[in-house]
Coordinates of C-alpha atoms in Angstrom, one line a residue:
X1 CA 0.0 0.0 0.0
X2 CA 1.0 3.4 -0.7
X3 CA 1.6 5.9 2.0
X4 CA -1.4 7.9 1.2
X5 CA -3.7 4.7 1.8
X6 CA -2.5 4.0 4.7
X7 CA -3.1 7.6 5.7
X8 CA -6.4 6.8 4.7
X9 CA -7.3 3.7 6.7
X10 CA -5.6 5.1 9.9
X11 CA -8.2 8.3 9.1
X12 CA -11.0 6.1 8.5
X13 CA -10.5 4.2 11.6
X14 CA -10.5 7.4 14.2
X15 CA -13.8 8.8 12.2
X16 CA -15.6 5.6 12.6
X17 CA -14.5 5.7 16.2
X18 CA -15.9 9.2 17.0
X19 CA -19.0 8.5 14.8
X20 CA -19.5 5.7 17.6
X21 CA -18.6 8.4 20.6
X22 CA -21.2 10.9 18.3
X23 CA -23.7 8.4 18.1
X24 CA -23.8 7.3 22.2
X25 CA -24.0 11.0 23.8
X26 CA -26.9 12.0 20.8
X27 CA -29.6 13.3 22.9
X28 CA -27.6 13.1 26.0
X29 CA -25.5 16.7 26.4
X30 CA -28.6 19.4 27.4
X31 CA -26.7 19.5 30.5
X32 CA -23.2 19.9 29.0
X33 CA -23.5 22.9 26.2
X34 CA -21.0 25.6 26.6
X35 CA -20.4 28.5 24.2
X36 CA -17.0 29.6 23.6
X37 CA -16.6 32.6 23.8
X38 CA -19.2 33.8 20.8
X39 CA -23.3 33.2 20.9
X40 CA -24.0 30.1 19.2
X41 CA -20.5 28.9 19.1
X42 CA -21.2 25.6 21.2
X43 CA -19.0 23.2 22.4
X44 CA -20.5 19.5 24.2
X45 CA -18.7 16.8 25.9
X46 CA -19.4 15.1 22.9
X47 CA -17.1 17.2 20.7
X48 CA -14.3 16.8 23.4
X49 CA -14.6 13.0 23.7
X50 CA -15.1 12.4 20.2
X51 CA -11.9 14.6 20.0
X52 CA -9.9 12.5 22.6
X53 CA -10.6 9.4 20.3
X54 CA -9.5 10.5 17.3
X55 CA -6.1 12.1 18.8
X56 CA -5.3 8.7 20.4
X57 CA -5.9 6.9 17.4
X58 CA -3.4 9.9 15.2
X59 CA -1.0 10.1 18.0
X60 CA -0.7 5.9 18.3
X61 CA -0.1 5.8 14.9
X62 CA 1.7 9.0 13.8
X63 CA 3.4 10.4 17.3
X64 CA 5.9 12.8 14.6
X65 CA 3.3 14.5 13.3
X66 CA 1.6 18.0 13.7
X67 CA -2.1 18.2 14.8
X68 CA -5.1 21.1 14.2
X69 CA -7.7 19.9 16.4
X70 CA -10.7 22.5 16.8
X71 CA -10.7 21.6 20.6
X72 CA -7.1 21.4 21.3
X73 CA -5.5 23.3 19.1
X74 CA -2.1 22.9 17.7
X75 CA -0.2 19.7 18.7
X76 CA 2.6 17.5 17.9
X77 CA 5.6 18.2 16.0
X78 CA 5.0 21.6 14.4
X79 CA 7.5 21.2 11.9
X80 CA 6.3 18.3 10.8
X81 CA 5.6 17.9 6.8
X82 CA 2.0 16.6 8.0
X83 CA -0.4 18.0 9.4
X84 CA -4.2 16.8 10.6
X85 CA -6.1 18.7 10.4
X86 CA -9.6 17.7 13.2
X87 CA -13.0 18.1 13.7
X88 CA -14.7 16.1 15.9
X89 CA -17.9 17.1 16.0
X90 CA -18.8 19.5 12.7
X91 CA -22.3 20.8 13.6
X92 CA -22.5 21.4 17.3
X93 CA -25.4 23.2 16.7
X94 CA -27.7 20.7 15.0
X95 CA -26.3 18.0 17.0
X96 CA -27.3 20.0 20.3
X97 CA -30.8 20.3 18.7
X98 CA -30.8 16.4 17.6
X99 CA -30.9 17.9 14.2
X100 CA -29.4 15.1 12.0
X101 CA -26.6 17.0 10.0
X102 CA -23.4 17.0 11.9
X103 CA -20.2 14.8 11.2
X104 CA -16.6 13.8 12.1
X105 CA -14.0 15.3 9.8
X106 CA -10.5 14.6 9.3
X107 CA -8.1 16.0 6.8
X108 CA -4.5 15.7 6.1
X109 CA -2.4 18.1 5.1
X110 CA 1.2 17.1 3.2
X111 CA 3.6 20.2 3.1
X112 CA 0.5 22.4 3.1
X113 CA -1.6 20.9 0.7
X114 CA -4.7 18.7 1.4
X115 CA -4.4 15.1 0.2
X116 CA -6.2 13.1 2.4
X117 CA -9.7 13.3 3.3
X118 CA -12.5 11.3 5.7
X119 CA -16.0 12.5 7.1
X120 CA -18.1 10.6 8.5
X121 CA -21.9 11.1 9.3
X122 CA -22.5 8.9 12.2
X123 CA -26.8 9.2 12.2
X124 CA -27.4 8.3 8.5
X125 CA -24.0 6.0 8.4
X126 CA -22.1 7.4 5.4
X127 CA -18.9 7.7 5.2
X128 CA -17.0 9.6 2.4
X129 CA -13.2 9.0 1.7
X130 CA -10.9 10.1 -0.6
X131 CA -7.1 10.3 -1.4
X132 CA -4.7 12.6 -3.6
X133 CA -4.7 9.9 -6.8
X134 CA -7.1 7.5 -5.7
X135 CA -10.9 8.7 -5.7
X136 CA -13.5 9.6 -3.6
X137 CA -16.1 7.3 -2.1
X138 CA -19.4 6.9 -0.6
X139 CA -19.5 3.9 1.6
X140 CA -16.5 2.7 -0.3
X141 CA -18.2 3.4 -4.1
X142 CA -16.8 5.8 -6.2
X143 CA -18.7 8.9 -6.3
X144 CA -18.5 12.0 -8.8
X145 CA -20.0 15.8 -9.0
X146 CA -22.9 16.5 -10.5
X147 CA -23.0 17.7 -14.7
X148 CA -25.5 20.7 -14.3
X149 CA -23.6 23.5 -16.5
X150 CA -26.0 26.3 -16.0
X151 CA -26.2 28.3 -12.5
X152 CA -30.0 28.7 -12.9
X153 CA -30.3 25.2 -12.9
X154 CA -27.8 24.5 -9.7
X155 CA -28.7 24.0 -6.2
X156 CA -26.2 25.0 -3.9
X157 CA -25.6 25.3 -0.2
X158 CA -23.9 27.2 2.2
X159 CA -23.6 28.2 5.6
X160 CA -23.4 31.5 8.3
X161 CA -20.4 32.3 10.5
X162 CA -20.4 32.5 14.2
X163 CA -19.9 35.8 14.3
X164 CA -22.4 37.1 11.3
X165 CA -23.8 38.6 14.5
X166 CA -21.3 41.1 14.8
X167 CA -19.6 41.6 11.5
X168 CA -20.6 43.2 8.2
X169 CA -18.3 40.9 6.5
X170 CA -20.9 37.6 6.2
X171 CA -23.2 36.2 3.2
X172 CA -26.5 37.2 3.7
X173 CA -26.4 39.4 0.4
X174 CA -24.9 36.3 -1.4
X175 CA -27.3 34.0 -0.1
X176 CA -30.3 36.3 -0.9
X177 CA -28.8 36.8 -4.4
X178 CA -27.6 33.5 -5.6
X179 CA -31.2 32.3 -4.0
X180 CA -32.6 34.3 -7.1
X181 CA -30.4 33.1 -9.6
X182 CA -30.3 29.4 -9.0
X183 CA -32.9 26.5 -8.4
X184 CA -32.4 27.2 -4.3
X185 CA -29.8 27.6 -1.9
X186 CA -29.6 25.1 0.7
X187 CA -28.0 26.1 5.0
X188 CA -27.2 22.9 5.9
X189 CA -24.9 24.2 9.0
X190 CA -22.4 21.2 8.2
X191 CA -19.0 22.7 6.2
X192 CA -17.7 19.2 5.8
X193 CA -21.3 17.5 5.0
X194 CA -21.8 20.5 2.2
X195 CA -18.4 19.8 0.8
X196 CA -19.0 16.1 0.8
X197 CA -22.7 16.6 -0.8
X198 CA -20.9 18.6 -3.7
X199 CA -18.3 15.5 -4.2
X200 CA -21.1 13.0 -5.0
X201 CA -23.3 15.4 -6.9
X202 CA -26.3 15.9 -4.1
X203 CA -25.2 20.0 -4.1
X204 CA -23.6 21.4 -7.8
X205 CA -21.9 24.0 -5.6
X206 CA -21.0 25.5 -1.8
X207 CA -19.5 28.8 -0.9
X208 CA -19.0 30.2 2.8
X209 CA -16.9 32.6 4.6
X210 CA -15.8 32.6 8.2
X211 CA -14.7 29.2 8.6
X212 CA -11.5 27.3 9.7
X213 CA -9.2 24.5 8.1
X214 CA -10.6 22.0 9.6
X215 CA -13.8 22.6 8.4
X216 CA -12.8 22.1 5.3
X217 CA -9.5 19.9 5.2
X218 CA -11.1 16.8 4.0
X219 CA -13.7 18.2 1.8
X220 CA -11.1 19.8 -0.4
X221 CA -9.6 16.5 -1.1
X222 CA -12.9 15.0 -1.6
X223 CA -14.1 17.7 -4.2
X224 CA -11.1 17.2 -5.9
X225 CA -11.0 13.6 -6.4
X226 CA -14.8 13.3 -7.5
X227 CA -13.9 15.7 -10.6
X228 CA -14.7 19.3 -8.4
X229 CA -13.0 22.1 -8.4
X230 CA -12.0 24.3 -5.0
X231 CA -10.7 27.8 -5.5
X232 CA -11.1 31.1 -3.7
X233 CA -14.2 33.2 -4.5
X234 CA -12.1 35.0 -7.1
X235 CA -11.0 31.9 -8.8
X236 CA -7.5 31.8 -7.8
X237 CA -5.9 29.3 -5.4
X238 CA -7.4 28.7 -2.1
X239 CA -5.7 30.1 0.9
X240 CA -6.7 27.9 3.6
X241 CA -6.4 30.3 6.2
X242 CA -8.7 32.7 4.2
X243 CA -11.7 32.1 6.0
X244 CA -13.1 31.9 2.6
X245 CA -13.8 28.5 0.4
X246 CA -15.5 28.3 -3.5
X247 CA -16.6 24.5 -4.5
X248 CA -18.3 23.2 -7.4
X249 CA -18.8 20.5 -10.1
X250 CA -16.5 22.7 -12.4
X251 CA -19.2 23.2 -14.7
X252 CA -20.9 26.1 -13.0
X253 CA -17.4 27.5 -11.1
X254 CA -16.8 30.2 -13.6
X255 CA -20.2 31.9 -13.7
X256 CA -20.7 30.8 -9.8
X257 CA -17.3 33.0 -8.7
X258 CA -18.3 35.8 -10.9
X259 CA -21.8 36.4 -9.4
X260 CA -19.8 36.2 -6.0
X261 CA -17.4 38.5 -7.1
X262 CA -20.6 41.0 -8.1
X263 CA -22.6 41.1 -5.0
X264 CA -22.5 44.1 -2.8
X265 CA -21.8 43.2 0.8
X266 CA -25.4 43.4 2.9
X267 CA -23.6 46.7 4.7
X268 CA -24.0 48.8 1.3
X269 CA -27.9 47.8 0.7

């Protein structure tokens, strides 16, 4: 096996793991909900055991290299060439609520670029996978985007930042807009479940603002491998500490970054 698949198992293995953690406190955290430090930013026990798992499984397996763990932080080597980048639990929010879109994700980065991707969506059991070279799969089939070519005949999804509270700088104009111009516009409050949903055509596009690299460290990969393309919201290449993420089926990525690139922020309405 190449490096990358074994990557892939060892990934595979702590997801499934924390979808089992996921899965046993469902319904059971009313009394454990903190917010950190935002409104609507939660954090459960669940999030932080599911976390625990998947580190031990990483570390047991890969003690040289560096971790991103939403919970944690940074850990490991920090000079290492690879870096994991963790969520445990993406969707605090609906899983709180018992709302049935949250999921583990778990990315690798190799010298800063994403090659290695698993989420895993303990309540309806699908697991997506992918590798730099090798595919992307849906409960171990192959999956590809979607073919719609026109943006009036997309659906797409996307999601609201913590802070959209507080800051001018959020997509309510965007989602308003593109709402208009497209078959709908879905808020599934999932990064890595919208990223996945464009990778096996379910969603012919997703663009948010706001979010972190592990939100998105798997999904890249996943995009990629199912025939997608990732870019920033000008087209260019993605700058994973941007906040910012553009994803498509290719087909509508052209017309979909240039109505992006035309929308007035909500502030000048």
């Amino acid at each position: 096996m190449t490096n990358l698949q074994i990557f892939l198992d060892i990934a595979t293995e702590a997801a499934l793991s924390a979808g089992v953690v996921l899965q046993d406190y469902l319904g059971k955290v009313e009394d454990a909900i903190t917010e950190k430090g935002r409104p609507g930013d939660l954090v459960t026990a669940a999030d932080k055991a599911s976390e625990k798992v998947i580190l031990e499984i990483i570390n047991r397996h890969f003690p040289q290299h560096s971790i991103l763990a939403e919970e944690s932080g940074k850990l490991g080597n920090q000079t290492s060439e690879y870096l994991w980048a963790i969520d445990p639990l993406d969707g605090t929010t609906n899983y709180a609520h018992q709302y049935p879109c949250f999921a583990v994700s778990i990315g690798l980065f190799i010298q800063g670029v994403p090659k290695v991707g698993v989420i895993y969506d303990p309540f309806h059991n699908e697991l997506f996978r992918a590798a730099a070279g090798l595919g992307a799969t849906r409960n171990r089939r192959p999956i590809k985007v979607s073919q719609t070519s026109e943006l009036s005949k997309s659906l797409l999804v996307t999601g609201f930042a913590y802070d959209r509270r507080e800051t001018k700088d959020n997509n309510y104009a965007e989602f308003c807009h593109l709402t208009h111009l497209t078959q709908g516009v879905r808020r599934g409050g999932s990064a890595s479940l919208d990223l996945a949903y464009v990778a096996c055509g379910r969603v012919d596009g997703y663009w948010e603002r706001g979010i972190a690299p592990w939100d998105i460290a798997a999904g890249i990969i996943l995009v990629q491998e199912a025939g997608g393309q990732v870019t920033a919201y000008n087209g260019g290449d993605l700058q994973i500490d941007s906040g910012r993420i553009l994803a498509t089926n290719g087909y509508i990525h052209n017309s979909l970054s240039q109505k992006l690139m035309q929308i007035s922020p909500l502030s000048a309405w």
